[in-house]
Amino acid sequence: MTTSDILIHQDLLIPQDTAAALVDPTAYATPRLHETYAWLRANNPLGVAEPEGFDRFWVVTKHADILEISRQNALFRSGERPTTITDQASDARVRAMTGGSPHLVRSLVQMDAPDHLKYRALTQAWFMPANLRKLEERIRDIARTAVDRLAAFDGRCDFVTDLALGYPLHVIMEILGVPEEDEPRMLKLTQELFGVRDPDKARKAAELSPSQLAELIQLSIADFGAYFGAMSADRRAHPRDDLASIIANASIDGKPISDFEAMSYYIIVATAGHDTTSATTSTILWALAQNPAELAKVKADPSLIPSLVEEGIRWATPVKTFMRSATADYELRGRTIAKDDWLMLCYASGNRDEEVFDDPFVFRADRKPNKQLAFGYGAHLCLGQHLAKMEMRILFEELLPRLKSVELAGEPKLTEAVFVSGLKSLPIRFQMA
Ligand code: HEM
């Protein structure tokens, strides 16, 4: 039985309201998402969804299945179909704009072998712990400044807008070589790309048609392109000790990479590098505000901070899903994924899998083992994972010794976005030393 069959076996099909939740941005801002995942894990862990307006796709909700698919990059590829869940109208619109490609940019996440490895190798060493250690002191300065600013708030703030958004943005922009005065522009563009349907973050609050949406995304990409085009030219003429200089002067097989691919590289680093980390940072603080015993535990033993960060990454799982497409038939859980089928890897579900995590719906700062898969797995395993963990470790090393107490001072709000999502508002009351 394959999804390509005209009549799908009823056991495979996910009920329509459940399938609809998987593509509904509002579900990602409510408990409905995890209720949906829990139901799927228990009742149809590898099912087929066909929400209205979308091509049919497999929904992979179990930790083991996500790993099994992610590690087989020749079999489950990223290039042929959209790598994020996309409705038929938007897909058609993008293909019309690009002359047939499902991607508006061509960055690492949209590439497959052999190009993927070559492009990844350009910056891989730069993102490894040995190189990142050189940045530790500079990142600590940025974290200290952020914490000092928090202390000046007189015990009340919105942790998302007043700290969590700016801190990782500042780190990644400094690494990339973007001057501080351009950071608000970068923040706005990233939010438009990732939160394009969220009424607070998109350019327009009204419901958008798929083609308007595709146009807005293209507009954001054009803005990025103009900005980074100028930056590339500058770094070719005057190379510096920053990531932009590595990208601008990169060659593959003896030839300089194209402007389009350089621009795509800047975009993936600029975008992947901060919304994810900021969403996780604020989720950790939210969890500590709700669990004073966990806060006390980490304050009493700061060596737990790395495991607090790891648990925060599991808890937030800011990248909710990535898509793959099959290049050949494949048997999994007694079902046949057919060649060309599309698959949704539900990381946020894998990270609450009852078969892998004890009490998955409990936040434990000292969880051990913690096999969270929020960074994906296989060839596309997050390139920035060490940087993300380091940034958060340093921030909490600076913040927690000074934080005497923290509690919620209003309703936390999540972004309505099906790809990268997390807190957009976290009002807190706190005391600092
Ligand atoms: C890839 C998550 C932070 C850069 C990925 C992927 C995930 C992910 C799930 C896999 C994509 C796929 O399978 O197709 C996260 C999370 C983060 C985070 C949860 C923070 C908590 C960062 C940071 C950077 C970064 C700080 C650095 C600039 C990248 C890049 C890729 C990637 C360049 C593409 C790798 C490839 O396709 O080979 N990330 N990320 N990420 N991430 Fe992250």
Short mmCIF file of C-alpha atoms and ligand atoms in Angstrom, two decimals:
data_model
loop_
_atom_site.label_atom_id
_atom_site.label_comp_id
_atom_site.label_asym_id
_atom_site.label_seq_id
_atom_site.Cartn_x
_atom_site.Cartn_y
_atom_site.Cartn_z
CA MET A 1 0.00 0.00 0.00
CA THR A 2 1.50 3.38 -0.97
CA THR A 3 0.30 6.97 -0.73
CA SER A 4 0.40 7.08 -4.49
CA ASP A 5 -2.56 4.71 -4.67
CA ILE A 6 -5.71 6.50 -5.67
CA LEU A 7 -7.64 4.96 -2.81
CA ILE A 8 -5.71 5.15 0.40
CA HIS A 9 -6.18 2.42 2.96
CA GLN A 10 -8.37 3.89 5.68
CA ASP A 11 -5.96 2.84 8.46
CA LEU A 12 -3.30 5.11 7.00
CA LEU A 13 -5.43 8.22 6.74
CA ILE A 14 -5.25 10.76 9.53
CA PRO A 15 -8.70 12.20 10.38
CA GLN A 16 -9.33 15.46 8.58
CA ASP A 17 -9.51 17.70 11.69
CA THR A 18 -6.20 16.28 12.97
CA ALA A 19 -4.57 16.70 9.55
CA ALA A 20 -5.88 20.28 9.43
CA ALA A 21 -4.18 21.08 12.77
CA LEU A 22 -0.81 20.08 11.32
CA VAL A 23 -0.98 22.89 8.76
CA ASP A 24 -2.88 25.44 10.83
CA PRO A 25 -0.53 28.15 12.19
CA THR A 26 -2.92 28.94 15.04
CA ALA A 27 -2.63 25.34 16.33
CA TYR A 28 1.12 25.93 16.80
CA ALA A 29 0.35 28.69 19.30
CA THR A 30 -1.89 26.54 21.52
CA PRO A 31 -1.79 23.19 23.36
CA ARG A 32 -3.64 21.74 20.36
CA LEU A 33 -0.33 20.95 18.65
CA HIS A 34 0.93 18.63 21.38
CA GLU A 35 -2.53 17.08 21.81
CA THR A 36 -2.48 16.32 18.09
CA TYR A 37 1.00 14.81 18.24
CA ALA A 38 0.18 12.72 21.33
CA TRP A 39 -2.92 11.34 19.58
CA LEU A 40 -0.91 10.51 16.46
CA ARG A 41 1.89 8.79 18.40
CA ALA A 42 -0.68 6.62 20.16
CA ASN A 43 -3.07 5.94 17.27
CA ASN A 44 -1.37 6.48 13.92
CA PRO A 45 2.37 7.13 14.39
CA LEU A 46 3.13 6.92 10.67
CA GLY A 47 -0.03 8.11 8.97
CA VAL A 48 -0.96 10.03 5.87
CA ALA A 49 -2.42 13.54 6.00
CA GLU A 50 -4.22 15.22 3.16
CA PRO A 51 -5.43 18.58 4.46
CA GLU A 52 -7.42 20.68 2.04
CA GLY A 53 -5.19 22.56 -0.38
CA PHE A 54 -2.08 20.48 0.39
CA ASP A 55 -0.45 17.53 -1.35
CA ARG A 56 -0.66 14.33 0.61
CA PHE A 57 2.21 13.74 3.06
CA TRP A 58 3.34 11.18 5.60
CA VAL A 59 3.36 12.40 9.19
CA VAL A 60 6.32 11.00 11.12
CA THR A 61 5.75 11.49 14.84
CA LYS A 62 7.90 8.82 16.54
CA HIS A 63 11.47 9.60 17.67
CA ALA A 64 12.89 6.36 16.19
CA ASP A 65 11.23 6.93 12.80
CA ILE A 66 12.44 10.54 12.57
CA LEU A 67 16.01 9.33 13.15
CA GLU A 68 15.65 6.42 10.72
CA ILE A 69 14.49 8.71 7.93
CA SER A 70 16.85 11.60 8.73
CA ARG A 71 19.95 9.44 8.66
CA GLN A 72 19.25 8.15 5.11
CA ASN A 73 19.93 11.25 3.09
CA ALA A 74 20.25 9.53 -0.29
CA LEU A 75 16.85 7.93 0.14
CA PHE A 76 15.05 10.87 1.73
CA ARG A 77 16.08 14.05 -0.02
CA SER A 78 15.54 17.77 0.51
CA GLY A 79 15.95 19.22 -2.99
CA GLU A 80 12.99 18.02 -5.03
CA ARG A 81 10.06 19.31 -3.01
CA PRO A 82 9.58 22.14 -0.49
CA THR A 83 11.57 21.51 2.70
CA THR A 84 8.92 23.26 4.78
CA ILE A 85 5.22 22.43 4.65
CA THR A 86 3.75 24.39 1.75
CA ASP A 87 0.25 24.43 0.26
CA GLN A 88 -0.32 23.58 -3.39
CA ALA A 89 -1.07 27.16 -4.47
CA SER A 90 2.11 28.56 -2.84
CA ASP A 91 4.18 25.71 -4.26
CA ALA A 92 2.83 26.38 -7.75
CA ARG A 93 3.45 30.08 -7.35
CA VAL A 94 7.07 29.55 -6.22
CA ARG A 95 7.72 27.14 -9.11
CA ALA A 96 6.28 29.69 -11.53
CA MET A 97 8.56 32.38 -10.11
CA THR A 98 11.69 30.20 -10.16
CA GLY A 99 11.14 28.36 -13.43
CA GLY A 100 10.31 25.03 -11.78
CA SER A 101 12.28 24.91 -8.52
CA PRO A 102 10.27 24.54 -5.29
CA HIS A 103 12.82 26.76 -3.49
CA LEU A 104 13.20 30.54 -3.54
CA VAL A 105 16.71 30.18 -2.15
CA ARG A 106 19.31 27.42 -2.44
CA SER A 107 20.96 27.02 0.94
CA LEU A 108 22.26 23.94 2.76
CA VAL A 109 18.78 22.82 3.84
CA GLN A 110 17.56 22.65 0.23
CA MET A 111 20.66 20.82 -1.07
CA ASP A 112 21.48 17.14 -1.41
CA ALA A 113 24.67 15.22 -2.17
CA PRO A 114 27.07 15.91 -3.74
CA ASP A 115 26.63 19.72 -3.50
CA HIS A 116 25.39 19.67 0.08
CA LEU A 117 28.62 18.30 1.54
CA LYS A 118 30.76 20.70 -0.47
CA TYR A 119 28.80 23.75 0.61
CA ARG A 120 28.61 22.57 4.21
CA ALA A 121 32.38 22.05 4.26
CA LEU A 122 32.90 25.76 3.52
CA THR A 123 31.85 26.78 7.03
CA GLN A 124 31.77 23.48 8.98
CA ALA A 125 35.11 24.05 10.77
CA TRP A 126 34.07 27.57 11.65
CA PHE A 127 31.01 26.24 13.55
CA MET A 128 32.92 23.57 15.49
CA PRO A 129 33.62 23.99 19.22
CA ALA A 130 37.38 24.48 18.72
CA ASN A 131 36.77 27.64 16.69
CA LEU A 132 33.79 28.81 18.73
CA ARG A 133 35.86 28.81 21.92
CA LYS A 134 37.62 31.88 20.54
CA LEU A 135 34.28 33.70 20.68
CA GLU A 136 33.45 32.73 24.26
CA GLU A 137 34.67 35.96 25.88
CA ARG A 138 33.03 38.22 23.29
CA ILE A 139 29.72 36.35 23.64
CA ARG A 140 30.02 36.62 27.44
CA ASP A 141 30.39 40.40 27.09
CA ILE A 142 27.22 40.52 25.00
CA ALA A 143 25.40 38.31 27.55
CA ARG A 144 26.58 40.47 30.47
CA THR A 145 25.35 43.62 28.76
CA ALA A 146 21.97 41.95 28.12
CA VAL A 147 21.69 40.88 31.77
CA ASP A 148 22.71 44.35 33.02
CA ARG A 149 19.99 45.83 30.84
CA LEU A 150 17.48 43.40 32.33
CA ALA A 151 18.54 44.39 35.85
CA ALA A 152 17.79 48.02 34.95
CA PHE A 153 14.14 47.17 34.18
CA ASP A 154 13.09 47.49 37.80
CA GLY A 155 11.61 44.04 38.20
CA ARG A 156 9.19 43.87 35.28
CA CYS A 157 9.68 43.28 31.56
CA ASP A 158 8.73 41.26 28.53
CA PHE A 159 11.59 38.77 28.45
CA VAL A 160 11.10 38.05 24.73
CA THR A 161 11.27 41.60 23.42
CA ASP A 162 13.55 42.96 26.13
CA LEU A 163 16.22 40.24 26.07
CA ALA A 164 15.63 37.00 24.17
CA LEU A 165 15.15 38.52 20.72
CA GLY A 166 18.09 40.89 20.84
CA TYR A 167 20.76 38.69 22.43
CA PRO A 168 21.13 35.87 19.84
CA LEU A 169 20.51 38.37 17.06
CA HIS A 170 23.41 40.47 18.28
CA VAL A 171 25.67 37.40 18.54
CA ILE A 172 24.89 36.04 15.07
CA MET A 173 25.10 39.45 13.42
CA GLU A 174 28.45 40.12 15.00
CA ILE A 175 29.67 36.71 13.81
CA LEU A 176 28.36 37.35 10.34
CA GLY A 177 29.78 40.87 10.33
CA VAL A 178 26.51 42.85 10.15
CA PRO A 179 26.89 46.24 11.92
CA GLU A 180 24.69 46.85 14.97
CA GLU A 181 22.65 49.62 13.33
CA ASP A 182 21.39 47.13 10.71
CA GLU A 183 20.16 44.58 13.25
CA PRO A 184 16.54 45.87 13.42
CA ARG A 185 16.28 45.38 9.66
CA MET A 186 17.59 41.80 9.96
CA LEU A 187 15.21 41.04 12.82
CA LYS A 188 12.24 42.29 10.84
CA LEU A 189 13.20 40.28 7.76
CA THR A 190 13.69 37.05 9.72
CA GLN A 191 10.37 37.45 11.45
CA GLU A 192 8.67 38.05 8.15
CA LEU A 193 10.21 34.91 6.69
CA PHE A 194 9.42 32.64 9.62
CA GLY A 195 6.29 34.20 11.07
CA VAL A 196 4.77 35.20 7.81
CA ARG A 197 1.27 34.17 8.83
CA ASP A 198 1.45 35.48 12.37
CA PRO A 199 -0.73 38.60 12.56
CA ASP A 200 1.72 40.40 14.86
CA LYS A 201 4.78 39.65 12.78
CA ALA A 202 3.80 39.64 9.12
CA ARG A 203 3.70 42.74 6.97
CA LYS A 204 -0.11 42.56 6.91
CA ALA A 205 -2.42 41.39 9.65
CA ALA A 206 -5.20 40.27 7.35
CA GLU A 207 -5.52 36.68 6.10
CA LEU A 208 -3.39 36.39 2.99
CA SER A 209 -3.99 34.34 -0.11
CA PRO A 210 -1.24 31.82 -0.93
CA SER A 211 0.01 33.91 -3.82
CA GLN A 212 0.14 37.08 -1.69
CA LEU A 213 2.08 35.06 0.87
CA ALA A 214 4.59 33.85 -1.72
CA GLU A 215 5.01 37.44 -2.91
CA LEU A 216 5.68 38.65 0.63
CA ILE A 217 8.28 35.95 1.16
CA GLN A 218 9.91 36.87 -2.12
CA LEU A 219 9.93 40.52 -1.07
CA SER A 220 11.75 39.62 2.17
CA ILE A 221 14.25 37.53 0.22
CA ALA A 222 14.83 40.39 -2.23
CA ASP A 223 15.53 42.70 0.75
CA PHE A 224 18.01 40.19 2.14
CA GLY A 225 19.55 39.81 -1.32
CA ALA A 226 20.11 43.54 -1.74
CA TYR A 227 21.66 43.81 1.70
CA PHE A 228 23.97 40.82 1.46
CA GLY A 229 24.90 41.54 -2.19
CA ALA A 230 26.50 44.78 -1.04
CA MET A 231 28.14 42.99 1.87
CA SER A 232 29.64 40.32 -0.41
CA ALA A 233 31.13 42.95 -2.70
CA ASP A 234 32.68 44.66 0.31
CA ARG A 235 34.19 41.42 1.71
CA ARG A 236 35.63 40.46 -1.67
CA ALA A 237 37.37 43.80 -1.85
CA HIS A 238 38.30 43.94 1.85
CA PRO A 239 38.23 40.46 3.48
CA ARG A 240 37.93 40.47 7.28
CA ASP A 241 37.93 37.88 10.05
CA ASP A 242 34.18 37.17 9.82
CA LEU A 243 31.86 34.54 8.41
CA ALA A 244 30.69 36.88 5.63
CA SER A 245 34.26 36.98 4.29
CA ILE A 246 34.39 33.15 4.20
CA ILE A 247 31.10 33.01 2.28
CA ALA A 248 31.87 35.92 -0.08
CA ASN A 249 35.24 34.44 -1.08
CA ALA A 250 34.20 30.77 -1.18
CA SER A 251 35.06 28.52 -4.12
CA ILE A 252 33.77 25.07 -4.99
CA ASP A 253 35.57 22.80 -7.45
CA GLY A 254 37.87 25.73 -8.19
CA LYS A 255 35.03 28.15 -9.07
CA PRO A 256 33.68 31.00 -6.92
CA ILE A 257 30.15 30.25 -5.67
CA SER A 258 27.40 32.24 -7.41
CA ASP A 259 25.87 35.39 -5.91
CA PHE A 260 22.59 33.50 -5.52
CA GLU A 261 24.18 30.72 -3.50
CA ALA A 262 26.22 33.17 -1.42
CA MET A 263 23.03 35.13 -0.67
CA SER A 264 21.26 31.87 0.25
CA TYR A 265 24.11 31.04 2.63
CA TYR A 266 23.85 34.42 4.38
CA ILE A 267 20.10 33.98 4.67
CA ILE A 268 20.29 30.53 6.26
CA VAL A 269 22.89 31.68 8.79
CA ALA A 270 21.12 34.98 9.54
CA THR A 271 17.69 33.39 9.90
CA ALA A 272 18.45 29.95 11.38
CA GLY A 273 20.87 31.58 13.77
CA HIS A 274 18.61 33.67 15.93
CA ASP A 275 14.84 33.05 15.95
CA THR A 276 15.48 29.45 16.99
CA THR A 277 17.86 30.39 19.80
CA SER A 278 15.74 33.28 21.00
CA ALA A 279 12.61 31.10 21.12
CA THR A 280 14.51 28.51 23.17
CA THR A 281 16.06 31.08 25.53
CA SER A 282 12.67 32.53 26.43
CA THR A 283 11.10 29.08 26.74
CA ILE A 284 13.75 28.15 29.32
CA LEU A 285 12.92 31.22 31.36
CA TRP A 286 9.20 30.46 31.07
CA ALA A 287 9.83 26.93 32.35
CA LEU A 288 11.89 28.27 35.28
CA ALA A 289 9.18 30.83 36.13
CA GLN A 290 6.64 27.99 36.25
CA ASN A 291 8.92 25.61 38.18
CA PRO A 292 10.65 27.46 41.04
CA ALA A 293 12.07 24.14 42.31
CA GLU A 294 13.93 23.70 38.98
CA LEU A 295 15.25 27.26 39.23
CA ALA A 296 16.48 26.59 42.77
CA LYS A 297 18.11 23.34 41.65
CA VAL A 298 20.16 25.03 38.91
CA LYS A 299 21.02 28.03 41.05
CA ALA A 300 22.34 25.68 43.72
CA ASP A 301 24.39 23.73 41.18
CA PRO A 302 25.42 25.82 38.13
CA SER A 303 27.12 22.77 36.61
CA LEU A 304 23.56 21.82 35.63
CA ILE A 305 23.30 24.75 33.19
CA PRO A 306 24.30 22.70 30.10
CA SER A 307 21.62 20.15 30.93
CA LEU A 308 19.10 22.95 31.61
CA VAL A 309 19.85 24.22 28.10
CA GLU A 310 19.50 20.73 26.59
CA GLU A 311 16.12 20.29 28.30
CA GLY A 312 15.07 23.76 27.16
CA ILE A 313 15.88 22.80 23.58
CA ARG A 314 13.77 19.63 23.92
CA TRP A 315 10.95 21.57 25.60
CA ALA A 316 10.84 24.38 23.03
CA THR A 317 11.79 22.46 19.85
CA PRO A 318 11.56 25.76 17.93
CA VAL A 319 11.93 24.10 14.52
CA LYS A 320 8.71 22.15 14.51
CA THR A 321 9.07 20.25 11.25
CA PHE A 322 11.15 19.71 8.13
CA MET A 323 10.01 17.89 5.00
CA ARG A 324 11.73 15.20 2.93
CA SER A 325 10.82 13.35 -0.24
CA ALA A 326 11.48 9.68 -0.94
CA THR A 327 13.63 8.59 -3.88
CA ALA A 328 12.57 4.93 -3.67
CA ASP A 329 9.96 2.77 -1.96
CA TYR A 330 10.75 2.20 1.71
CA GLU A 331 9.17 -0.06 4.35
CA LEU A 332 8.58 1.43 7.80
CA ARG A 333 6.20 0.23 10.52
CA GLY A 334 4.74 -2.28 8.05
CA ARG A 335 3.78 0.49 5.65
CA THR A 336 5.28 1.38 2.30
CA ILE A 337 6.47 4.91 1.73
CA ALA A 338 6.49 5.17 -2.06
CA LYS A 339 9.03 6.84 -4.32
CA ASP A 340 8.28 10.60 -4.58
CA ASP A 341 6.16 10.62 -1.39
CA TRP A 342 6.53 13.68 0.81
CA LEU A 343 7.20 13.32 4.53
CA MET A 344 6.82 15.64 7.50
CA LEU A 345 9.37 15.03 10.27
CA CYS A 346 7.68 16.23 13.47
CA TYR A 347 10.63 17.03 15.76
CA ALA A 348 8.41 18.52 18.45
CA SER A 349 6.53 15.23 18.60
CA GLY A 350 9.70 13.11 18.68
CA ASN A 351 10.86 15.21 21.63
CA ARG A 352 7.77 14.21 23.66
CA ASP A 353 7.85 10.55 22.66
CA GLU A 354 6.82 8.50 25.70
CA GLU A 355 8.97 5.58 24.49
CA VAL A 356 12.15 7.67 24.70
CA PHE A 357 11.61 10.20 27.50
CA ASP A 358 10.41 9.50 31.05
CA ASP A 359 7.56 11.89 31.85
CA PRO A 360 8.02 13.74 28.55
CA PHE A 361 5.59 16.48 29.59
CA VAL A 362 7.63 17.33 32.69
CA PHE A 363 10.44 19.93 32.46
CA ARG A 364 13.52 18.57 34.26
CA ALA A 365 16.60 20.77 34.28
CA ASP A 366 18.74 17.73 35.12
CA ARG A 367 17.18 15.28 32.65
CA LYS A 368 19.62 12.49 31.86
CA PRO A 369 19.82 10.96 29.35
CA ASN A 370 18.30 13.56 27.06
CA LYS A 371 18.16 12.32 23.48
CA GLN A 372 16.41 15.41 22.16
CA LEU A 373 16.39 15.68 18.36
CA ALA A 374 15.52 19.36 17.96
CA PHE A 375 18.62 19.90 15.80
CA GLY A 376 17.57 17.20 13.35
CA TYR A 377 19.83 14.28 12.47
CA GLY A 378 21.96 12.93 9.63
CA ALA A 379 23.72 15.01 6.99
CA HIS A 380 21.61 18.10 7.71
CA LEU A 381 22.18 18.03 11.49
CA CYS A 382 22.11 21.65 12.60
CA LEU A 383 25.39 23.32 11.77
CA GLY A 384 24.84 25.92 14.49
CA GLN A 385 24.05 23.54 17.34
CA HIS A 386 27.28 24.15 19.26
CA LEU A 387 26.92 27.90 18.84
CA ALA A 388 23.27 27.81 19.99
CA LYS A 389 24.14 25.77 23.10
CA MET A 390 27.14 27.92 23.90
CA GLU A 391 25.14 31.16 23.62
CA MET A 392 22.44 29.88 25.93
CA ARG A 393 24.89 28.34 28.42
CA ILE A 394 26.76 31.65 28.69
CA LEU A 395 23.56 33.68 29.05
CA PHE A 396 22.25 31.50 31.90
CA GLU A 397 25.70 31.44 33.56
CA GLU A 398 25.48 35.23 33.66
CA LEU A 399 21.78 35.50 34.49
CA LEU A 400 21.05 32.79 37.06
CA PRO A 401 23.52 33.81 39.80
CA ARG A 402 21.87 37.26 39.77
CA LEU A 403 18.26 36.13 39.41
CA LYS A 404 16.67 35.80 42.87
CA SER A 405 13.15 35.02 41.69
CA VAL A 406 11.00 35.11 38.57
CA GLU A 407 7.28 34.69 37.97
CA LEU A 408 4.80 35.25 35.18
CA ALA A 409 3.24 38.72 35.11
CA GLY A 410 0.79 38.08 32.27
CA GLU A 411 -0.21 35.65 29.59
CA PRO A 412 2.71 34.22 27.52
CA LYS A 413 1.96 34.30 23.77
CA LEU A 414 3.31 32.01 21.04
CA THR A 415 3.82 32.81 17.36
CA GLU A 416 1.37 31.39 14.88
CA ALA A 417 3.82 29.69 12.53
CA VAL A 418 4.08 26.12 11.27
CA PHE A 419 7.84 26.01 10.74
CA VAL A 420 9.88 27.92 13.34
CA SER A 421 7.76 29.01 16.25
CA GLY A 422 8.02 29.89 19.92
CA LEU A 423 7.26 32.66 22.38
CA LYS A 424 6.57 36.14 21.08
CA SER A 425 5.69 37.59 24.49
CA LEU A 426 6.67 36.55 28.03
CA PRO A 427 5.70 39.17 30.63
CA ILE A 428 7.64 38.51 33.85
CA ARG A 429 8.14 39.95 37.32
CA PHE A 430 11.56 39.27 38.80
CA GLN A 431 14.08 40.18 41.46
CA MET A 432 17.76 40.50 40.75
CA ALA A 433 20.83 40.88 42.89
C1 HEM B 1 19.92 23.06 10.27
C2 HEM B 1 17.43 23.42 14.39
C3 HEM B 1 20.29 27.10 15.85
C4 HEM B 1 22.34 27.11 11.50
C5 HEM B 1 19.03 22.81 11.28
C6 HEM B 1 18.07 21.73 11.29
C7 HEM B 1 17.35 21.86 12.44
C8 HEM B 1 17.87 23.00 13.17
C9 HEM B 1 16.21 20.97 12.89
C10 HEM B 1 17.94 20.60 10.27
C11 HEM B 1 17.45 20.98 8.91
C12 HEM B 1 17.12 19.78 8.04
O1 HEM B 1 17.09 18.64 8.51
O2 HEM B 1 16.88 19.97 6.85
C13 HEM B 1 18.01 24.44 15.15
C14 HEM B 1 17.64 24.76 16.52
C15 HEM B 1 18.44 25.78 16.93
C16 HEM B 1 19.32 26.11 15.82
C17 HEM B 1 16.58 24.03 17.32
C18 HEM B 1 18.53 26.51 18.25
C19 HEM B 1 18.03 26.09 19.38
C20 HEM B 1 21.11 27.40 14.81
C21 HEM B 1 22.15 28.40 14.85
C22 HEM B 1 22.71 28.42 13.63
C23 HEM B 1 22.05 27.41 12.81
C24 HEM B 1 22.53 29.26 16.06
C25 HEM B 1 23.88 29.27 13.22
C26 HEM B 1 24.07 30.13 12.56
C27 HEM B 1 21.85 26.02 10.80
C28 HEM B 1 22.27 25.68 9.45
C29 HEM B 1 21.57 24.51 9.09
C30 HEM B 1 20.73 24.16 10.23
C31 HEM B 1 23.29 26.44 8.61
C32 HEM B 1 21.63 23.73 7.78
C33 HEM B 1 22.49 22.53 7.91
C34 HEM B 1 22.45 21.63 6.70
O3 HEM B 1 21.41 21.54 6.02
O4 HEM B 1 23.47 21.00 6.42
N1 HEM B 1 18.90 23.57 12.44
N2 HEM B 1 19.01 25.27 14.76
N3 HEM B 1 21.09 26.80 13.57
N4 HEM B 1 20.95 25.09 11.24
FE1 HEM B 1 20.05 25.12 13.04
#
